[in-house]
């Protein structure tokens, strides 16, 4: 039945019967049928009127748990509807409009309401689960409620409220921890010891400042200077790592520039980048996230700061490819720098790219290259030049590629 037609199948049958009564009454002359037809029309009119005199929604507010959804994971949507009705209303059927980026069963029974002439708005709370299917920011809504009168003769579809945007972050794959590398211990920073003198008596001392440990007081220097002095034999440092997400459009399909989620290959790369960032930060590394031209994609993440990791991954919800291509100029970013793990994530990759990236190997303790679309022989060439390589053509390949690269590097460390 057309949704613009206000009558249900039962109501349409009643209308047809009323018209038939008028026709038969006119042809046969049975006046009782005329009265019966008029009664049916009156009932239909009253049914339609009852729907338009009741139920009006003034406010519709949606909340999400968690606040940001993730691809492949469930989130709960709660809809709070403020309704004011002059007369009691029967129950109806509600449905929330879902975009292509999320999936779920967003419908249910809208409860019956009593008269609210003397009271404030009634708050009706609806809830349903959704699953993120495409990274990006997607509009949910509006909410519609389909009601029928108590006799089931007429119906009305009310549309309530505005759209509410839900953010869907990339999927994060659980990667195993780094082993036999500094900083792997569950988000704990490691301590390096620098000997600034020879022997305990020759360590350089400095004046005590609030916050220094009392165990580091250098008593001999304190007696000599007549003020509290502390040893400076230890300095805490955070191991550093760099994640490079190559967004050059030449590495991806053209759709990667248009909107998040448009290019499956780029989505795998973004998911891999998010997963590696989470792993390295959890292992205690201070993580820099950059593009292939050295541009920062996020603020530096301190080791173990998983809240900042979550914020960065949520920010990746809007990430798209860019027009230029700077992958072969990436070694300039690491010129004159020695750092920890460097993880490069890219799309199309050939032997010329492998040769161009070779200098980075000498500036990293763990050079890892993950690519979505490598050409024949390109990964072998990169491995010969010192990269720990992996192909991530599918999301299910991210974890195996990471394990293979890390295990190979760990084996080299143990030799």
CSV table of C-alpha atoms in Angstrom, one decimal:
chain,number,residue,atom,x,y,z
A,1,UNK,CA,0.0,0.0,0.0
A,2,UNK,CA,1.3,3.4,-0.9
A,3,UNK,CA,2.6,5.2,2.2
A,4,UNK,CA,0.9,8.4,1.1
A,5,UNK,CA,-2.5,6.6,1.3
A,6,UNK,CA,-3.8,7.3,4.9
A,7,UNK,CA,-5.9,4.1,5.1
A,8,UNK,CA,-4.8,0.6,6.0
A,9,UNK,CA,-6.1,-2.5,4.1
A,10,UNK,CA,-8.9,-2.7,6.6
A,11,UNK,CA,-9.7,1.0,6.2
A,12,UNK,CA,-9.6,0.8,2.4
A,13,UNK,CA,-12.0,-2.1,2.5
A,14,UNK,CA,-14.3,-0.1,4.8
A,15,UNK,CA,-14.2,2.8,2.3
A,16,UNK,CA,-15.0,0.5,-0.6
A,17,UNK,CA,-17.9,-1.0,1.4
A,18,UNK,CA,-19.2,2.5,2.1
A,19,UNK,CA,-19.2,3.4,-1.6
A,20,UNK,CA,-20.9,0.2,-2.4
A,21,UNK,CA,-23.6,0.9,0.1
A,22,UNK,CA,-24.3,4.3,-1.5
A,23,UNK,CA,-24.5,2.7,-4.9
A,24,UNK,CA,-26.7,-0.2,-3.9
A,25,UNK,CA,-28.9,2.2,-1.8
A,26,UNK,CA,-29.4,4.4,-4.8
A,27,UNK,CA,-30.1,1.5,-7.2
A,28,UNK,CA,-32.3,-0.7,-5.0
A,29,UNK,CA,-33.7,2.0,-2.7
A,30,UNK,CA,-32.7,0.5,0.6
A,31,UNK,CA,-32.2,3.6,2.7
A,32,UNK,CA,-30.6,1.7,5.6
A,33,UNK,CA,-27.6,1.0,3.4
A,34,UNK,CA,-27.2,4.8,2.9
A,35,UNK,CA,-27.1,5.3,6.7
A,36,UNK,CA,-24.6,2.4,7.1
A,37,UNK,CA,-22.3,3.9,4.4
A,38,UNK,CA,-22.4,7.3,6.1
A,39,UNK,CA,-21.5,5.6,9.4
A,40,UNK,CA,-18.5,3.9,7.8
A,41,UNK,CA,-17.3,7.3,6.4
A,42,UNK,CA,-17.8,8.9,9.8
A,43,UNK,CA,-15.7,6.2,11.5
A,44,UNK,CA,-13.0,6.6,8.8
A,45,UNK,CA,-13.0,10.3,9.3
A,46,UNK,CA,-12.7,10.0,13.1
A,47,UNK,CA,-9.9,7.4,12.7
A,48,UNK,CA,-7.9,9.8,10.5
A,49,UNK,CA,-8.5,12.8,12.8
A,50,UNK,CA,-7.5,10.9,15.9
A,51,UNK,CA,-4.0,10.3,14.4
A,52,UNK,CA,-3.5,14.0,13.6
A,53,UNK,CA,-4.7,15.2,17.0
A,54,UNK,CA,-2.3,13.0,19.0
A,55,UNK,CA,1.4,12.5,19.4
A,56,UNK,CA,3.8,15.3,18.6
A,57,UNK,CA,7.6,15.0,19.2
A,58,UNK,CA,9.4,18.1,20.2
A,59,UNK,CA,12.9,16.8,20.8
A,60,UNK,CA,14.9,13.8,19.5
A,61,UNK,CA,18.4,13.3,20.9
A,62,UNK,CA,20.8,10.4,20.2
A,63,UNK,CA,23.8,9.2,22.1
A,64,UNK,CA,26.3,6.5,21.3
A,65,UNK,CA,28.2,4.0,23.4
A,66,UNK,CA,31.1,4.2,22.8
A,67,UNK,CA,31.1,7.8,21.5
A,68,UNK,CA,33.0,6.6,18.4
A,69,UNK,CA,32.2,3.4,16.6
A,70,UNK,CA,34.7,1.2,14.9
A,71,UNK,CA,34.6,-0.8,11.7
A,72,UNK,CA,33.5,-4.4,12.5
A,73,UNK,CA,32.6,-3.6,16.1
A,74,UNK,CA,29.2,-3.0,17.8
A,75,UNK,CA,28.0,0.2,19.2
A,76,UNK,CA,24.8,1.1,21.0
A,77,UNK,CA,22.6,3.9,19.9
A,78,UNK,CA,20.1,5.4,22.4
A,79,UNK,CA,17.4,7.7,21.2
A,80,UNK,CA,15.5,9.9,23.7
A,81,UNK,CA,12.2,11.2,22.2
A,82,UNK,CA,10.4,14.0,24.0
A,83,UNK,CA,6.7,13.5,23.1
A,84,UNK,CA,3.6,15.6,24.0
A,85,UNK,CA,0.2,14.3,23.2
A,86,UNK,CA,-3.3,15.7,24.0
A,87,UNK,CA,-5.0,12.4,24.0
A,88,UNK,CA,-4.0,8.8,24.8
A,89,UNK,CA,-2.3,7.1,21.9
A,90,UNK,CA,-2.0,3.4,20.9
A,91,UNK,CA,1.4,1.9,20.3
A,92,UNK,CA,3.2,2.2,17.0
A,93,UNK,CA,6.2,1.0,15.2
A,94,UNK,CA,9.4,3.2,15.1
A,95,UNK,CA,12.3,3.0,12.7
A,96,UNK,CA,15.5,5.0,12.7
A,97,UNK,CA,17.1,5.7,9.3
A,98,UNK,CA,20.6,4.2,9.0
A,99,UNK,CA,23.2,5.2,6.4
A,100,UNK,CA,25.4,2.8,4.3
A,101,UNK,CA,28.3,3.2,6.8
A,102,UNK,CA,26.5,1.4,9.6
A,103,UNK,CA,24.3,-1.7,9.8
A,104,UNK,CA,21.8,-2.7,12.4
A,105,UNK,CA,18.1,-3.4,13.3
A,106,UNK,CA,16.9,0.1,14.1
A,107,UNK,CA,13.2,-0.5,14.6
A,108,UNK,CA,10.8,-1.6,17.3
A,109,UNK,CA,7.6,-1.0,19.1
A,110,UNK,CA,6.8,2.6,20.1
A,111,UNK,CA,4.9,2.5,23.4
A,112,UNK,CA,1.4,3.8,24.0
A,113,UNK,CA,1.1,7.1,25.8
A,114,UNK,CA,-1.5,8.5,28.1
A,115,UNK,CA,-2.9,12.1,27.9
A,116,UNK,CA,-0.3,14.7,28.7
A,117,UNK,CA,-2.4,17.9,28.8
A,118,UNK,CA,-1.4,18.8,32.3
A,119,UNK,CA,2.1,17.4,32.3
A,120,UNK,CA,5.4,18.0,30.6
A,121,UNK,CA,6.8,16.1,27.7
A,122,UNK,CA,6.9,12.4,28.1
A,123,UNK,CA,10.4,11.0,27.5
A,124,UNK,CA,10.5,7.8,25.5
A,125,UNK,CA,13.9,6.0,25.3
A,126,UNK,CA,14.6,3.7,22.4
A,127,UNK,CA,17.8,1.7,22.0
A,128,UNK,CA,19.4,-0.5,19.3
A,129,UNK,CA,22.8,-1.9,18.3
A,130,UNK,CA,24.7,-0.9,15.1
A,131,UNK,CA,27.9,-2.2,13.6
A,132,UNK,CA,30.3,0.0,11.7
A,133,UNK,CA,30.8,-1.2,8.1
A,134,UNK,CA,32.6,1.8,6.5
A,135,UNK,CA,35.0,4.3,8.0
A,136,UNK,CA,33.8,7.9,8.0
A,137,UNK,CA,31.3,10.3,9.6
A,138,UNK,CA,27.7,9.1,8.8
A,139,UNK,CA,24.3,10.7,9.5
A,140,UNK,CA,21.7,8.6,11.4
A,141,UNK,CA,18.1,9.7,11.3
A,142,UNK,CA,15.5,11.0,11.1
A,143,UNK,CA,13.3,8.9,13.3
A,144,UNK,CA,9.9,7.8,12.0
A,145,UNK,CA,7.0,6.4,13.9
A,146,UNK,CA,4.1,4.6,12.1
A,147,UNK,CA,0.8,4.7,14.0
A,148,UNK,CA,-2.6,3.3,13.5
A,149,UNK,CA,-5.9,4.2,15.1
A,150,UNK,CA,-7.5,1.9,17.7
A,151,UNK,CA,-9.7,0.3,15.0
A,152,UNK,CA,-6.8,-0.3,12.6
A,153,UNK,CA,-8.5,1.7,9.8
A,154,UNK,CA,-6.1,4.6,9.3
A,155,UNK,CA,-2.4,5.1,9.6
A,156,UNK,CA,0.1,7.9,9.9
A,157,UNK,CA,3.8,8.2,9.5
A,158,UNK,CA,5.5,10.8,11.7
A,159,UNK,CA,9.0,11.9,11.1
A,160,UNK,CA,10.8,13.3,14.2
A,161,UNK,CA,14.0,15.2,14.7
A,162,UNK,CA,17.1,15.9,12.8
A,163,UNK,CA,20.0,13.7,11.8
A,164,UNK,CA,22.8,12.9,14.2
A,165,UNK,CA,26.3,12.1,12.9
A,166,UNK,CA,28.2,9.0,14.1
A,167,UNK,CA,31.9,8.7,13.7
A,168,UNK,CA,33.2,5.3,12.5
A,169,UNK,CA,36.9,4.8,13.1
A,170,UNK,CA,39.1,2.3,11.3
A,171,UNK,CA,39.3,-1.3,12.5
A,172,UNK,CA,42.1,-2.0,14.9
A,173,UNK,CA,43.7,-5.4,14.6
A,174,UNK,CA,45.3,-6.9,17.8
A,175,UNK,CA,49.0,-7.3,17.0
A,176,UNK,CA,51.5,-9.3,19.1
A,177,UNK,CA,54.0,-7.3,21.2
A,178,UNK,CA,57.5,-6.6,20.1
A,179,UNK,CA,60.0,-8.9,21.7
A,180,UNK,CA,63.8,-8.5,22.3
A,181,UNK,CA,63.4,-4.7,21.6
A,182,UNK,CA,63.6,-1.9,24.1
A,183,UNK,CA,60.2,-0.7,25.2
A,184,UNK,CA,58.3,-3.9,24.7
A,185,UNK,CA,57.2,-4.3,28.3
A,186,UNK,CA,53.5,-3.5,28.2
A,187,UNK,CA,53.7,0.3,27.8
A,188,UNK,CA,56.5,0.8,30.4
A,189,UNK,CA,59.2,3.2,29.5
A,190,UNK,CA,62.7,1.8,29.6
A,191,UNK,CA,65.7,3.4,31.4
A,192,UNK,CA,69.1,3.9,29.8
A,193,UNK,CA,72.2,4.3,32.0
A,194,UNK,CA,74.8,6.8,30.9
A,195,UNK,CA,78.1,6.8,32.8
A,196,UNK,CA,79.2,10.4,33.0
A,197,UNK,CA,82.3,9.5,35.1
A,198,UNK,CA,84.4,6.6,36.1
A,199,UNK,CA,83.4,5.0,39.3
A,200,UNK,CA,80.7,6.0,41.9
A,201,UNK,CA,82.9,8.7,43.3
A,202,UNK,CA,83.4,10.4,40.0
A,203,UNK,CA,79.8,10.7,38.9
A,204,UNK,CA,78.7,14.2,38.0
A,205,UNK,CA,76.4,15.7,40.6
A,206,UNK,CA,73.9,18.5,40.2
A,207,UNK,CA,71.9,20.5,42.7
A,208,UNK,CA,68.8,18.8,44.2
A,209,UNK,CA,65.4,20.0,42.7
A,210,UNK,CA,62.0,19.1,44.1
A,211,UNK,CA,60.9,15.8,42.7
A,212,UNK,CA,64.3,14.1,42.7
A,213,UNK,CA,64.4,10.8,44.5
A,214,UNK,CA,66.1,10.9,47.9
A,215,UNK,CA,67.9,7.7,46.9
A,216,UNK,CA,70.0,9.6,44.3
A,217,UNK,CA,71.5,12.1,46.8
A,218,UNK,CA,75.2,12.3,46.4
A,219,UNK,CA,76.3,12.6,50.0
A,220,UNK,CA,80.0,13.4,49.4
A,221,UNK,CA,79.1,16.2,47.0
A,222,UNK,CA,76.5,17.4,49.4
A,223,UNK,CA,79.1,17.7,52.2
A,224,UNK,CA,81.5,19.4,49.9
A,225,UNK,CA,79.0,21.9,48.5
A,226,UNK,CA,77.0,22.3,51.7
A,227,UNK,CA,73.8,21.8,49.8
A,228,UNK,CA,71.9,18.8,48.6
A,229,UNK,CA,73.4,17.3,45.4
A,230,UNK,CA,72.1,14.3,43.4
A,231,UNK,CA,73.8,11.9,41.1
A,232,UNK,CA,73.2,12.4,37.4
A,233,UNK,CA,74.2,8.9,36.3
A,234,UNK,CA,70.7,8.0,35.1
A,235,UNK,CA,68.4,9.6,32.6
A,236,UNK,CA,65.0,8.2,31.6
A,237,UNK,CA,64.3,8.2,27.9
A,238,UNK,CA,61.4,6.9,25.8
A,239,UNK,CA,62.3,4.7,22.8
A,240,UNK,CA,60.9,6.3,19.6
A,241,UNK,CA,59.1,4.8,16.7
A,242,UNK,CA,57.7,6.3,13.5
A,243,UNK,CA,54.7,5.1,11.5
A,244,UNK,CA,54.5,6.3,7.9
A,245,UNK,CA,51.1,6.2,6.1
A,246,UNK,CA,51.6,6.9,2.5
A,247,UNK,CA,48.5,8.8,1.2
A,248,UNK,CA,49.8,9.6,-2.3
A,249,UNK,CA,46.9,8.9,-4.6
A,250,UNK,CA,49.2,7.2,-7.2
A,251,UNK,CA,49.5,4.4,-4.7
A,252,UNK,CA,45.7,3.9,-4.4
A,253,UNK,CA,42.6,4.0,-6.5
A,254,UNK,CA,41.2,7.4,-7.3
A,255,UNK,CA,38.3,6.9,-5.0
A,256,UNK,CA,40.6,7.1,-2.0
A,257,UNK,CA,40.6,10.9,-2.4
A,258,UNK,CA,36.8,11.2,-2.6
A,259,UNK,CA,35.6,10.0,0.8
A,260,UNK,CA,36.6,7.7,3.6
A,261,UNK,CA,35.8,4.1,2.9
A,262,UNK,CA,35.7,4.4,-0.9
A,263,UNK,CA,38.9,2.5,-1.7
A,264,UNK,CA,39.2,-1.0,0.0
A,265,UNK,CA,43.0,-0.9,-0.4
A,266,UNK,CA,43.3,2.4,1.4
A,267,UNK,CA,41.0,1.2,4.1
A,268,UNK,CA,43.3,-1.8,4.8
A,269,UNK,CA,46.3,0.6,5.0
A,270,UNK,CA,44.5,2.9,7.5
A,271,UNK,CA,43.5,-0.1,9.6
A,272,UNK,CA,47.1,-1.3,9.5
A,273,UNK,CA,48.4,2.1,10.6
A,274,UNK,CA,46.0,2.3,13.5
A,275,UNK,CA,46.9,-1.2,14.6
A,276,UNK,CA,50.6,-0.6,14.5
A,277,UNK,CA,50.2,2.8,16.3
A,278,UNK,CA,48.3,1.1,19.1
A,279,UNK,CA,50.8,-1.8,19.4
A,280,UNK,CA,53.9,0.5,19.5
A,281,UNK,CA,52.4,2.9,22.0
A,282,UNK,CA,51.3,0.0,24.2
A,283,UNK,CA,54.8,-1.3,24.1
A,284,UNK,CA,56.2,1.9,25.4
A,285,UNK,CA,57.3,3.7,22.3
A,286,UNK,CA,56.8,7.4,21.7
A,287,UNK,CA,55.1,7.3,18.3
A,288,UNK,CA,55.4,9.8,15.5
A,289,UNK,CA,52.7,9.4,12.8
A,290,UNK,CA,53.7,11.1,9.5
A,291,UNK,CA,52.8,11.1,5.8
A,292,UNK,CA,55.4,10.1,3.2
A,293,UNK,CA,56.4,13.8,2.8
A,294,UNK,CA,57.1,14.1,6.5
A,295,UNK,CA,53.9,15.9,7.4
A,296,UNK,CA,52.5,15.0,10.8
A,297,UNK,CA,49.2,13.2,10.7
A,298,UNK,CA,48.8,13.4,14.5
A,299,UNK,CA,50.5,14.9,17.5
A,300,UNK,CA,53.4,12.8,19.0
A,301,UNK,CA,52.0,10.0,21.1
A,302,UNK,CA,53.8,9.4,24.4
A,303,UNK,CA,54.6,5.8,25.2
A,304,UNK,CA,51.8,4.0,27.0
A,305,UNK,CA,49.3,6.9,26.5
A,306,UNK,CA,46.4,4.8,25.1
A,307,UNK,CA,44.0,7.7,25.5
A,308,UNK,CA,46.0,9.7,23.0
A,309,UNK,CA,46.1,6.6,20.8
A,310,UNK,CA,42.3,6.4,20.8
A,311,UNK,CA,42.1,10.1,19.9
A,312,UNK,CA,44.5,9.6,17.0
A,313,UNK,CA,42.6,6.5,15.7
A,314,UNK,CA,39.3,8.4,16.0
A,315,UNK,CA,40.8,11.2,13.9
A,316,UNK,CA,41.6,8.7,11.2
A,317,UNK,CA,37.9,8.4,10.5
A,318,UNK,CA,38.1,11.3,8.1
A,319,UNK,CA,41.5,10.5,6.5
A,320,UNK,CA,41.6,10.4,2.7
A,321,UNK,CA,44.3,10.2,0.1
A,322,UNK,CA,46.0,13.3,-1.3
A,323,UNK,CA,46.9,14.3,-4.8
A,324,UNK,CA,50.7,14.3,-4.8
A,325,UNK,CA,53.2,11.4,-4.3
A,326,UNK,CA,56.4,11.7,-2.1
A,327,UNK,CA,57.2,8.1,-1.2
A,328,UNK,CA,60.6,8.1,-3.0
A,329,UNK,CA,61.6,11.3,-1.1
A,330,UNK,CA,60.9,9.7,2.3
A,331,UNK,CA,64.6,9.0,3.1
A,332,UNK,CA,65.2,12.8,3.4
A,333,UNK,CA,62.9,12.8,6.5
A,334,UNK,CA,65.3,10.4,8.3
A,335,UNK,CA,68.6,12.0,7.0
A,336,UNK,CA,71.0,12.4,9.9
A,337,UNK,CA,68.6,10.7,12.4
A,338,UNK,CA,68.8,7.4,14.2
A,339,UNK,CA,65.5,6.1,15.5
A,340,UNK,CA,63.8,3.0,16.6
A,341,UNK,CA,61.2,1.1,14.6
A,342,UNK,CA,60.1,2.7,11.3
A,343,UNK,CA,56.9,1.2,9.8
A,344,UNK,CA,56.1,2.3,6.3
A,345,UNK,CA,52.6,1.4,5.0
A,346,UNK,CA,51.8,2.0,1.4
A,347,UNK,CA,49.8,0.8,-1.6
A,348,UNK,CA,51.3,0.2,-5.0
A,349,UNK,CA,55.0,-0.6,-4.6
A,350,UNK,CA,57.7,-1.6,-7.1
A,351,UNK,CA,61.4,-2.3,-7.2
A,352,UNK,CA,62.3,1.3,-7.9
A,353,UNK,CA,60.5,2.3,-4.7
A,354,UNK,CA,62.4,-0.4,-2.8
A,355,UNK,CA,65.7,1.0,-4.0
A,356,UNK,CA,64.6,4.6,-3.2
A,357,UNK,CA,63.7,3.6,0.4
A,358,UNK,CA,66.9,1.6,1.0
A,359,UNK,CA,68.7,4.4,3.0
A,360,UNK,CA,66.0,4.4,5.7
A,361,UNK,CA,67.1,0.9,6.8
A,362,UNK,CA,70.4,2.3,8.2
A,363,UNK,CA,68.5,4.9,10.3
A,364,UNK,CA,66.1,2.4,12.1
A,365,UNK,CA,66.5,-0.4,14.5
A,366,UNK,CA,63.5,-2.1,13.0
A,367,UNK,CA,62.5,-1.1,9.4
A,368,UNK,CA,59.2,-2.6,8.5
A,369,UNK,CA,57.5,-2.3,5.2
A,370,UNK,CA,53.8,-3.2,4.7
A,371,UNK,CA,52.3,-2.8,1.3
A,372,UNK,CA,48.8,-3.5,-0.1
A,373,UNK,CA,49.7,-3.9,-3.8
A,374,UNK,CA,53.3,-4.9,-4.4
A,375,UNK,CA,54.6,-5.6,-7.9
A,376,UNK,CA,56.4,-8.8,-8.7
A,377,UNK,CA,59.8,-9.0,-7.0
A,378,UNK,CA,59.4,-5.7,-5.1
A,379,UNK,CA,59.1,-7.2,-1.7
A,380,UNK,CA,62.0,-9.6,-2.3
A,381,UNK,CA,64.1,-6.6,-3.4
A,382,UNK,CA,63.1,-4.6,-0.3
A,383,UNK,CA,64.0,-7.6,1.9
A,384,UNK,CA,67.4,-7.9,0.3
A,385,UNK,CA,68.0,-4.2,1.2
A,386,UNK,CA,67.2,-4.8,4.9
A,387,UNK,CA,63.4,-4.2,5.2
A,388,UNK,CA,61.1,-6.5,7.1
A,389,UNK,CA,58.4,-6.9,4.6
A,390,UNK,CA,54.8,-8.0,4.4
A,391,UNK,CA,51.9,-7.9,2.1
A,392,UNK,CA,48.5,-6.8,3.5
A,393,UNK,CA,46.2,-7.2,0.6
A,394,UNK,CA,43.4,-8.1,3.0
A,395,UNK,CA,42.6,-7.1,6.6
A,396,UNK,CA,43.2,-10.7,7.7
A,397,UNK,CA,46.8,-10.4,6.5
A,398,UNK,CA,47.8,-7.5,8.8
A,399,UNK,CA,48.6,-9.6,11.9
A,400,UNK,CA,50.5,-12.4,10.0
A,401,UNK,CA,52.6,-9.8,8.1
A,402,UNK,CA,53.4,-8.1,11.4
A,403,UNK,CA,54.4,-11.3,13.1
A,404,UNK,CA,56.6,-12.4,10.2
A,405,UNK,CA,58.4,-9.1,10.2
A,406,UNK,CA,58.9,-8.9,13.9
A,407,UNK,CA,59.9,-12.6,14.3
A,408,UNK,CA,62.5,-12.2,11.6
A,409,UNK,CA,63.9,-9.1,13.2
A,410,UNK,CA,64.0,-10.7,16.6
A,411,UNK,CA,65.8,-13.7,15.2
A,412,UNK,CA,68.5,-11.4,13.8
A,413,UNK,CA,68.8,-9.7,17.2
A,414,UNK,CA,69.4,-13.0,19.0
A,415,UNK,CA,72.1,-14.2,16.6
